[in-house]
């Protein structure tokens, strides 16, 4: 995957433990944006993903692949007007209007919406939800609300699932009750 990001300004590393997964995650920042990605061991698969964002945390492209089953992979790009395209450059109308992405096996993608909140703001997002291990995707409606002290309320309006997330000083989720928790963190 090509990226416009050149020299690294900082690097964040996290180890997240999920109910049935373990993730080694890195986030790099430069003058031109961010690259976040991880390797997630989940059940009988190893999933590698990468999300490329601009300096405002808007997704530009993402790739996901199952290391153990190379035919299972997904590559998407997003334009400024929230149009999504697959690896062949074909428009995916079912994702049109999605401002964010949510990958089911990582708490990182919650950070993308969190970074767009200010004060005690509540904001609704149309999200490209990607379900792993089957690599399916659909547009869903999600709401995030800043509660203060690094706490955020998350709700998926399609499923009515909600949770109170705790994020660290960088906006990375450190605790997602019942689903994910940070085991360790490191920074440059």
JSON list of C-alpha atoms in Angstrom, two decimals:
[
{"chain": "A", "resi": 1, "resn": "UNK", "atom": "CA", "xyz": [0.00, 0.00, 0.00]},
{"chain": "A", "resi": 2, "resn": "UNK", "atom": "CA", "xyz": [1.37, 3.39, -0.95]},
{"chain": "A", "resi": 3, "resn": "UNK", "atom": "CA", "xyz": [1.21, 6.20, 1.55]},
{"chain": "A", "resi": 4, "resn": "UNK", "atom": "CA", "xyz": [1.86, 9.92, 1.36]},
{"chain": "A", "resi": 5, "resn": "UNK", "atom": "CA", "xyz": [3.18, 9.98, 4.94]},
{"chain": "A", "resi": 6, "resn": "UNK", "atom": "CA", "xyz": [6.90, 10.62, 5.03]},
{"chain": "A", "resi": 7, "resn": "UNK", "atom": "CA", "xyz": [8.83, 11.12, 8.28]},
{"chain": "A", "resi": 8, "resn": "UNK", "atom": "CA", "xyz": [7.42, 10.06, 11.62]},
{"chain": "A", "resi": 9, "resn": "UNK", "atom": "CA", "xyz": [6.66, 12.70, 14.26]},
{"chain": "A", "resi": 10, "resn": "UNK", "atom": "CA", "xyz": [5.63, 10.21, 16.93]},
{"chain": "A", "resi": 11, "resn": "UNK", "atom": "CA", "xyz": [4.83, 6.55, 17.31]},
{"chain": "A", "resi": 12, "resn": "UNK", "atom": "CA", "xyz": [2.29, 4.94, 19.66]},
{"chain": "A", "resi": 13, "resn": "UNK", "atom": "CA", "xyz": [2.25, 1.21, 20.41]},
{"chain": "A", "resi": 14, "resn": "UNK", "atom": "CA", "xyz": [-0.53, -0.69, 22.17]},
{"chain": "A", "resi": 15, "resn": "UNK", "atom": "CA", "xyz": [-1.29, -4.28, 23.01]},
{"chain": "A", "resi": 16, "resn": "UNK", "atom": "CA", "xyz": [-5.05, -4.81, 23.20]},
{"chain": "A", "resi": 17, "resn": "UNK", "atom": "CA", "xyz": [-6.69, -7.92, 24.63]},
{"chain": "A", "resi": 18, "resn": "UNK", "atom": "CA", "xyz": [-10.13, -8.73, 23.30]},
{"chain": "A", "resi": 19, "resn": "UNK", "atom": "CA", "xyz": [-12.57, -11.42, 24.41]},
{"chain": "A", "resi": 20, "resn": "UNK", "atom": "CA", "xyz": [-11.17, -13.78, 21.79]},
{"chain": "A", "resi": 21, "resn": "UNK", "atom": "CA", "xyz": [-8.27, -11.79, 20.36]},
{"chain": "A", "resi": 22, "resn": "UNK", "atom": "CA", "xyz": [-4.89, -10.22, 20.97]},
{"chain": "A", "resi": 23, "resn": "UNK", "atom": "CA", "xyz": [-3.69, -7.21, 18.96]},
{"chain": "A", "resi": 24, "resn": "UNK", "atom": "CA", "xyz": [-0.29, -5.58, 18.49]},
{"chain": "A", "resi": 25, "resn": "UNK", "atom": "CA", "xyz": [-1.07, -2.03, 17.28]},
{"chain": "A", "resi": 26, "resn": "UNK", "atom": "CA", "xyz": [1.03, 0.92, 16.10]},
{"chain": "A", "resi": 27, "resn": "UNK", "atom": "CA", "xyz": [0.09, 4.49, 15.25]},
{"chain": "A", "resi": 28, "resn": "UNK", "atom": "CA", "xyz": [2.49, 6.79, 13.46]},
{"chain": "A", "resi": 29, "resn": "UNK", "atom": "CA", "xyz": [2.04, 10.52, 12.88]},
{"chain": "A", "resi": 30, "resn": "UNK", "atom": "CA", "xyz": [3.81, 12.82, 10.45]},
{"chain": "A", "resi": 31, "resn": "UNK", "atom": "CA", "xyz": [3.17, 16.23, 8.99]},
{"chain": "A", "resi": 32, "resn": "UNK", "atom": "CA", "xyz": [0.89, 14.68, 6.35]},
{"chain": "A", "resi": 33, "resn": "UNK", "atom": "CA", "xyz": [-1.29, 12.45, 8.53]},
{"chain": "A", "resi": 34, "resn": "UNK", "atom": "CA", "xyz": [-1.51, 9.20, 10.44]},
{"chain": "A", "resi": 35, "resn": "UNK", "atom": "CA", "xyz": [-1.13, 5.49, 9.78]},
{"chain": "A", "resi": 36, "resn": "UNK", "atom": "CA", "xyz": [-2.68, 3.10, 12.28]},
{"chain": "A", "resi": 37, "resn": "UNK", "atom": "CA", "xyz": [-2.57, -0.62, 12.00]},
{"chain": "A", "resi": 38, "resn": "UNK", "atom": "CA", "xyz": [-2.29, -3.87, 13.77]},
{"chain": "A", "resi": 39, "resn": "UNK", "atom": "CA", "xyz": [-1.85, -7.58, 13.70]},
{"chain": "A", "resi": 40, "resn": "UNK", "atom": "CA", "xyz": [-4.75, -9.32, 15.43]},
{"chain": "A", "resi": 41, "resn": "UNK", "atom": "CA", "xyz": [-4.78, -12.96, 16.41]},
{"chain": "A", "resi": 42, "resn": "UNK", "atom": "CA", "xyz": [-8.41, -14.01, 16.61]},
{"chain": "A", "resi": 43, "resn": "UNK", "atom": "CA", "xyz": [-9.63, -17.59, 16.95]},
{"chain": "A", "resi": 44, "resn": "UNK", "atom": "CA", "xyz": [-7.92, -19.50, 14.10]},
{"chain": "A", "resi": 45, "resn": "UNK", "atom": "CA", "xyz": [-6.86, -16.46, 12.05]},
{"chain": "A", "resi": 46, "resn": "UNK", "atom": "CA", "xyz": [-4.24, -13.76, 11.98]},
{"chain": "A", "resi": 47, "resn": "UNK", "atom": "CA", "xyz": [-5.60, -10.50, 10.59]},
{"chain": "A", "resi": 48, "resn": "UNK", "atom": "CA", "xyz": [-3.41, -7.59, 9.49]},
{"chain": "A", "resi": 49, "resn": "UNK", "atom": "CA", "xyz": [-4.97, -4.18, 8.88]},
{"chain": "A", "resi": 50, "resn": "UNK", "atom": "CA", "xyz": [-3.85, -0.65, 8.14]},
{"chain": "A", "resi": 51, "resn": "UNK", "atom": "CA", "xyz": [-5.79, 2.63, 8.08]},
{"chain": "A", "resi": 52, "resn": "UNK", "atom": "CA", "xyz": [-4.26, 5.70, 6.39]},
{"chain": "A", "resi": 53, "resn": "UNK", "atom": "CA", "xyz": [-5.69, 9.06, 7.53]},
{"chain": "A", "resi": 54, "resn": "UNK", "atom": "CA", "xyz": [-5.07, 12.72, 6.82]},
{"chain": "A", "resi": 55, "resn": "UNK", "atom": "CA", "xyz": [-4.11, 15.24, 9.53]},
{"chain": "A", "resi": 56, "resn": "UNK", "atom": "CA", "xyz": [-7.78, 15.61, 10.56]},
{"chain": "A", "resi": 57, "resn": "UNK", "atom": "CA", "xyz": [-8.18, 11.84, 11.14]},
{"chain": "A", "resi": 58, "resn": "UNK", "atom": "CA", "xyz": [-10.28, 11.35, 7.97]},
{"chain": "A", "resi": 59, "resn": "UNK", "atom": "CA", "xyz": [-9.82, 7.91, 6.44]},
{"chain": "A", "resi": 60, "resn": "UNK", "atom": "CA", "xyz": [-8.13, 7.94, 3.04]},
{"chain": "A", "resi": 61, "resn": "UNK", "atom": "CA", "xyz": [-7.62, 4.21, 2.58]},
{"chain": "A", "resi": 62, "resn": "UNK", "atom": "CA", "xyz": [-7.68, 0.95, 4.47]},
{"chain": "A", "resi": 63, "resn": "UNK", "atom": "CA", "xyz": [-6.54, -2.57, 3.89]},
{"chain": "A", "resi": 64, "resn": "UNK", "atom": "CA", "xyz": [-7.36, -5.74, 5.77]},
{"chain": "A", "resi": 65, "resn": "UNK", "atom": "CA", "xyz": [-6.12, -9.23, 5.05]},
{"chain": "A", "resi": 66, "resn": "UNK", "atom": "CA", "xyz": [-6.21, -12.64, 6.64]},
{"chain": "A", "resi": 67, "resn": "UNK", "atom": "CA", "xyz": [-2.58, -13.72, 6.77]},
{"chain": "A", "resi": 68, "resn": "UNK", "atom": "CA", "xyz": [-3.55, -17.40, 7.01]},
{"chain": "A", "resi": 69, "resn": "UNK", "atom": "CA", "xyz": [-6.11, -17.24, 4.16]},
{"chain": "A", "resi": 70, "resn": "UNK", "atom": "CA", "xyz": [-4.70, -14.80, 1.56]},
{"chain": "A", "resi": 71, "resn": "UNK", "atom": "CA", "xyz": [-7.88, -14.85, -0.56]},
{"chain": "A", "resi": 72, "resn": "UNK", "atom": "CA", "xyz": [-9.65, -13.03, 2.30]},
{"chain": "A", "resi": 73, "resn": "UNK", "atom": "CA", "xyz": [-8.69, -9.40, 1.88]},
{"chain": "A", "resi": 74, "resn": "UNK", "atom": "CA", "xyz": [-10.29, -6.01, 1.55]},
{"chain": "A", "resi": 75, "resn": "UNK", "atom": "CA", "xyz": [-8.94, -2.72, 0.26]},
{"chain": "A", "resi": 76, "resn": "UNK", "atom": "CA", "xyz": [-11.04, 0.46, 0.31]},
{"chain": "A", "resi": 77, "resn": "UNK", "atom": "CA", "xyz": [-10.43, 4.12, -0.44]},
{"chain": "A", "resi": 78, "resn": "UNK", "atom": "CA", "xyz": [-12.56, 7.09, 0.62]},
{"chain": "A", "resi": 79, "resn": "UNK", "atom": "CA", "xyz": [-12.84, 10.45, -1.16]},
{"chain": "A", "resi": 80, "resn": "UNK", "atom": "CA", "xyz": [-13.43, 13.86, 0.46]},
{"chain": "A", "resi": 81, "resn": "UNK", "atom": "CA", "xyz": [-17.11, 13.64, -0.46]},
{"chain": "A", "resi": 82, "resn": "UNK", "atom": "CA", "xyz": [-17.48, 10.28, 1.37]},
{"chain": "A", "resi": 83, "resn": "UNK", "atom": "CA", "xyz": [-17.51, 8.00, -1.66]},
{"chain": "A", "resi": 84, "resn": "UNK", "atom": "CA", "xyz": [-15.90, 4.60, -1.17]},
{"chain": "A", "resi": 85, "resn": "UNK", "atom": "CA", "xyz": [-14.14, 2.49, -3.79]},
{"chain": "A", "resi": 86, "resn": "UNK", "atom": "CA", "xyz": [-12.79, -1.06, -3.78]},
{"chain": "A", "resi": 87, "resn": "UNK", "atom": "CA", "xyz": [-9.33, -2.22, -4.93]},
{"chain": "A", "resi": 88, "resn": "UNK", "atom": "CA", "xyz": [-10.44, -2.21, -8.57]},
{"chain": "A", "resi": 89, "resn": "UNK", "atom": "CA", "xyz": [-11.65, 1.39, -8.33]},
{"chain": "A", "resi": 90, "resn": "UNK", "atom": "CA", "xyz": [-15.33, 0.41, -8.43]},
{"chain": "A", "resi": 91, "resn": "UNK", "atom": "CA", "xyz": [-17.69, 2.70, -6.50]},
{"chain": "A", "resi": 92, "resn": "UNK", "atom": "CA", "xyz": [-19.42, 0.99, -3.56]},
{"chain": "A", "resi": 93, "resn": "UNK", "atom": "CA", "xyz": [-22.79, 2.80, -3.43]},
{"chain": "A", "resi": 94, "resn": "UNK", "atom": "CA", "xyz": [-23.83, 0.97, -0.26]},
{"chain": "A", "resi": 95, "resn": "UNK", "atom": "CA", "xyz": [-21.05, 2.85, 1.61]},
{"chain": "A", "resi": 96, "resn": "UNK", "atom": "CA", "xyz": [-21.67, 6.28, 0.03]},
{"chain": "A", "resi": 97, "resn": "UNK", "atom": "CA", "xyz": [-21.92, 8.94, 2.72]},
{"chain": "A", "resi": 98, "resn": "UNK", "atom": "CA", "xyz": [-19.95, 6.96, 5.33]},
{"chain": "A", "resi": 99, "resn": "UNK", "atom": "CA", "xyz": [-17.64, 9.36, 7.15]},
{"chain": "A", "resi": 100, "resn": "UNK", "atom": "CA", "xyz": [-15.93, 6.77, 9.35]},
{"chain": "A", "resi": 101, "resn": "UNK", "atom": "CA", "xyz": [-14.91, 3.14, 9.40]},
{"chain": "A", "resi": 102, "resn": "UNK", "atom": "CA", "xyz": [-15.35, 0.59, 12.20]},
{"chain": "A", "resi": 103, "resn": "UNK", "atom": "CA", "xyz": [-13.45, -2.70, 12.02]},
{"chain": "A", "resi": 104, "resn": "UNK", "atom": "CA", "xyz": [-15.05, -5.25, 14.35]},
{"chain": "A", "resi": 105, "resn": "UNK", "atom": "CA", "xyz": [-11.82, -6.77, 15.73]},
{"chain": "A", "resi": 106, "resn": "UNK", "atom": "CA", "xyz": [-10.09, -3.60, 16.96]},
{"chain": "A", "resi": 107, "resn": "UNK", "atom": "CA", "xyz": [-10.89, -0.71, 19.32]},
{"chain": "A", "resi": 108, "resn": "UNK", "atom": "CA", "xyz": [-8.65, 1.59, 17.24]},
{"chain": "A", "resi": 109, "resn": "UNK", "atom": "CA", "xyz": [-11.34, 2.57, 14.77]},
{"chain": "A", "resi": 110, "resn": "UNK", "atom": "CA", "xyz": [-13.44, 4.06, 17.61]},
{"chain": "A", "resi": 111, "resn": "UNK", "atom": "CA", "xyz": [-10.63, 6.63, 17.93]},
{"chain": "A", "resi": 112, "resn": "UNK", "atom": "CA", "xyz": [-11.49, 8.06, 14.50]},
{"chain": "A", "resi": 113, "resn": "UNK", "atom": "CA", "xyz": [-14.89, 9.32, 15.70]},
{"chain": "A", "resi": 114, "resn": "UNK", "atom": "CA", "xyz": [-13.57, 10.30, 19.15]},
{"chain": "A", "resi": 115, "resn": "UNK", "atom": "CA", "xyz": [-10.98, 12.57, 17.50]},
{"chain": "A", "resi": 116, "resn": "UNK", "atom": "CA", "xyz": [-13.80, 14.53, 15.85]},
{"chain": "A", "resi": 117, "resn": "UNK", "atom": "CA", "xyz": [-15.58, 15.45, 19.12]},
{"chain": "A", "resi": 118, "resn": "UNK", "atom": "CA", "xyz": [-15.01, 18.64, 21.09]},
{"chain": "A", "resi": 119, "resn": "UNK", "atom": "CA", "xyz": [-16.14, 19.46, 24.63]},
{"chain": "A", "resi": 120, "resn": "UNK", "atom": "CA", "xyz": [-19.15, 17.38, 25.67]},
{"chain": "A", "resi": 121, "resn": "UNK", "atom": "CA", "xyz": [-20.34, 17.16, 22.09]},
{"chain": "A", "resi": 122, "resn": "UNK", "atom": "CA", "xyz": [-22.55, 14.35, 20.79]},
{"chain": "A", "resi": 123, "resn": "UNK", "atom": "CA", "xyz": [-22.20, 13.51, 17.11]},
{"chain": "A", "resi": 124, "resn": "UNK", "atom": "CA", "xyz": [-23.88, 11.03, 14.78]},
{"chain": "A", "resi": 125, "resn": "UNK", "atom": "CA", "xyz": [-21.81, 9.28, 12.11]},
{"chain": "A", "resi": 126, "resn": "UNK", "atom": "CA", "xyz": [-22.60, 7.10, 9.13]},
{"chain": "A", "resi": 127, "resn": "UNK", "atom": "CA", "xyz": [-19.98, 4.37, 9.37]},
{"chain": "A", "resi": 128, "resn": "UNK", "atom": "CA", "xyz": [-18.61, 1.66, 7.09]},
{"chain": "A", "resi": 129, "resn": "UNK", "atom": "CA", "xyz": [-18.76, -1.29, 9.51]},
{"chain": "A", "resi": 130, "resn": "UNK", "atom": "CA", "xyz": [-16.44, -4.15, 8.55]},
{"chain": "A", "resi": 131, "resn": "UNK", "atom": "CA", "xyz": [-17.17, -7.53, 10.11]},
{"chain": "A", "resi": 132, "resn": "UNK", "atom": "CA", "xyz": [-14.25, -9.90, 10.58]},
{"chain": "A", "resi": 133, "resn": "UNK", "atom": "CA", "xyz": [-13.74, -12.86, 10.01]},
{"chain": "A", "resi": 134, "resn": "UNK", "atom": "CA", "xyz": [-16.10, -12.88, 7.01]},
{"chain": "A", "resi": 135, "resn": "UNK", "atom": "CA", "xyz": [-14.89, -9.54, 5.52]},
{"chain": "A", "resi": 136, "resn": "UNK", "atom": "CA", "xyz": [-18.40, -8.23, 4.92]},
{"chain": "A", "resi": 137, "resn": "UNK", "atom": "CA", "xyz": [-19.25, -4.54, 5.17]},
{"chain": "A", "resi": 138, "resn": "UNK", "atom": "CA", "xyz": [-22.34, -2.39, 5.59]},
{"chain": "A", "resi": 139, "resn": "UNK", "atom": "CA", "xyz": [-23.28, 1.19, 6.37]},
{"chain": "A", "resi": 140, "resn": "UNK", "atom": "CA", "xyz": [-24.48, 1.69, 9.96]},
{"chain": "A", "resi": 141, "resn": "UNK", "atom": "CA", "xyz": [-25.39, 4.69, 12.11]},
{"chain": "A", "resi": 142, "resn": "UNK", "atom": "CA", "xyz": [-23.32, 5.31, 15.25]},
{"chain": "A", "resi": 143, "resn": "UNK", "atom": "CA", "xyz": [-23.41, 8.05, 17.90]},
{"chain": "A", "resi": 144, "resn": "UNK", "atom": "CA", "xyz": [-20.47, 9.17, 20.03]},
{"chain": "A", "resi": 145, "resn": "UNK", "atom": "CA", "xyz": [-20.73, 11.54, 22.97]},
{"chain": "A", "resi": 146, "resn": "UNK", "atom": "CA", "xyz": [-17.85, 13.02, 24.95]},
{"chain": "A", "resi": 147, "resn": "UNK", "atom": "CA", "xyz": [-18.60, 12.63, 28.68]},
{"chain": "A", "resi": 148, "resn": "UNK", "atom": "CA", "xyz": [-15.40, 14.24, 30.03]},
{"chain": "A", "resi": 149, "resn": "UNK", "atom": "CA", "xyz": [-12.26, 12.85, 31.67]},
{"chain": "A", "resi": 150, "resn": "UNK", "atom": "CA", "xyz": [-11.46, 10.65, 28.66]},
{"chain": "A", "resi": 151, "resn": "UNK", "atom": "CA", "xyz": [-14.85, 8.90, 28.74]},
{"chain": "A", "resi": 152, "resn": "UNK", "atom": "CA", "xyz": [-17.10, 8.53, 25.70]},
{"chain": "A", "resi": 153, "resn": "UNK", "atom": "CA", "xyz": [-20.50, 6.99, 25.15]},
{"chain": "A", "resi": 154, "resn": "UNK", "atom": "CA", "xyz": [-20.78, 4.92, 21.98]},
{"chain": "A", "resi": 155, "resn": "UNK", "atom": "CA", "xyz": [-24.01, 3.61, 20.48]},
{"chain": "A", "resi": 156, "resn": "UNK", "atom": "CA", "xyz": [-24.71, 1.64, 17.32]},
{"chain": "A", "resi": 157, "resn": "UNK", "atom": "CA", "xyz": [-28.19, 2.83, 16.32]},
{"chain": "A", "resi": 158, "resn": "UNK", "atom": "CA", "xyz": [-28.77, -0.19, 14.07]},
{"chain": "A", "resi": 159, "resn": "UNK", "atom": "CA", "xyz": [-28.21, -2.81, 16.80]},
{"chain": "A", "resi": 160, "resn": "UNK", "atom": "CA", "xyz": [-28.90, -0.58, 19.84]},
{"chain": "A", "resi": 161, "resn": "UNK", "atom": "CA", "xyz": [-25.59, -1.74, 21.34]},
{"chain": "A", "resi": 162, "resn": "UNK", "atom": "CA", "xyz": [-23.96, 0.88, 23.55]},
{"chain": "A", "resi": 163, "resn": "UNK", "atom": "CA", "xyz": [-20.88, 1.15, 25.74]},
{"chain": "A", "resi": 164, "resn": "UNK", "atom": "CA", "xyz": [-18.90, 3.68, 27.70]},
{"chain": "A", "resi": 165, "resn": "UNK", "atom": "CA", "xyz": [-15.37, 3.81, 26.32]},
{"chain": "A", "resi": 166, "resn": "UNK", "atom": "CA", "xyz": [-12.32, 5.11, 28.16]},
{"chain": "A", "resi": 167, "resn": "UNK", "atom": "CA", "xyz": [-9.59, 6.69, 26.04]},
{"chain": "A", "resi": 168, "resn": "UNK", "atom": "CA", "xyz": [-6.05, 7.65, 26.98]},
{"chain": "A", "resi": 169, "resn": "UNK", "atom": "CA", "xyz": [-4.40, 11.03, 26.51]},
{"chain": "A", "resi": 170, "resn": "UNK", "atom": "CA", "xyz": [-3.97, 10.35, 22.76]},
{"chain": "A", "resi": 171, "resn": "UNK", "atom": "CA", "xyz": [-7.61, 9.39, 22.22]},
{"chain": "A", "resi": 172, "resn": "UNK", "atom": "CA", "xyz": [-6.79, 5.70, 21.84]},
{"chain": "A", "resi": 173, "resn": "UNK", "atom": "CA", "xyz": [-9.28, 3.41, 23.55]},
{"chain": "A", "resi": 174, "resn": "UNK", "atom": "CA", "xyz": [-7.78, 1.96, 26.72]},
{"chain": "A", "resi": 175, "resn": "UNK", "atom": "CA", "xyz": [-10.92, 0.23, 27.94]},
{"chain": "A", "resi": 176, "resn": "UNK", "atom": "CA", "xyz": [-13.97, -0.97, 26.03]},
{"chain": "A", "resi": 177, "resn": "UNK", "atom": "CA", "xyz": [-15.96, -2.78, 28.75]},
{"chain": "A", "resi": 178, "resn": "UNK", "atom": "CA", "xyz": [-16.70, -6.38, 27.90]},
{"chain": "A", "resi": 179, "resn": "UNK", "atom": "CA", "xyz": [-14.77, -6.29, 24.61]},
{"chain": "A", "resi": 180, "resn": "UNK", "atom": "CA", "xyz": [-11.23, -4.80, 24.77]},
{"chain": "A", "resi": 181, "resn": "UNK", "atom": "CA", "xyz": [-8.65, -3.59, 27.24]},
{"chain": "A", "resi": 182, "resn": "UNK", "atom": "CA", "xyz": [-5.12, -2.25, 26.94]},
{"chain": "A", "resi": 183, "resn": "UNK", "atom": "CA", "xyz": [-2.47, -4.64, 28.25]},
{"chain": "A", "resi": 184, "resn": "UNK", "atom": "CA", "xyz": [0.46, -2.33, 27.56]},
{"chain": "A", "resi": 185, "resn": "UNK", "atom": "CA", "xyz": [1.33, 0.92, 25.85]},
{"chain": "A", "resi": 186, "resn": "UNK", "atom": "CA", "xyz": [4.51, 2.54, 24.66]},
{"chain": "A", "resi": 187, "resn": "UNK", "atom": "CA", "xyz": [5.29, 5.81, 22.93]},
{"chain": "A", "resi": 188, "resn": "UNK", "atom": "CA", "xyz": [8.20, 7.53, 21.21]}
]
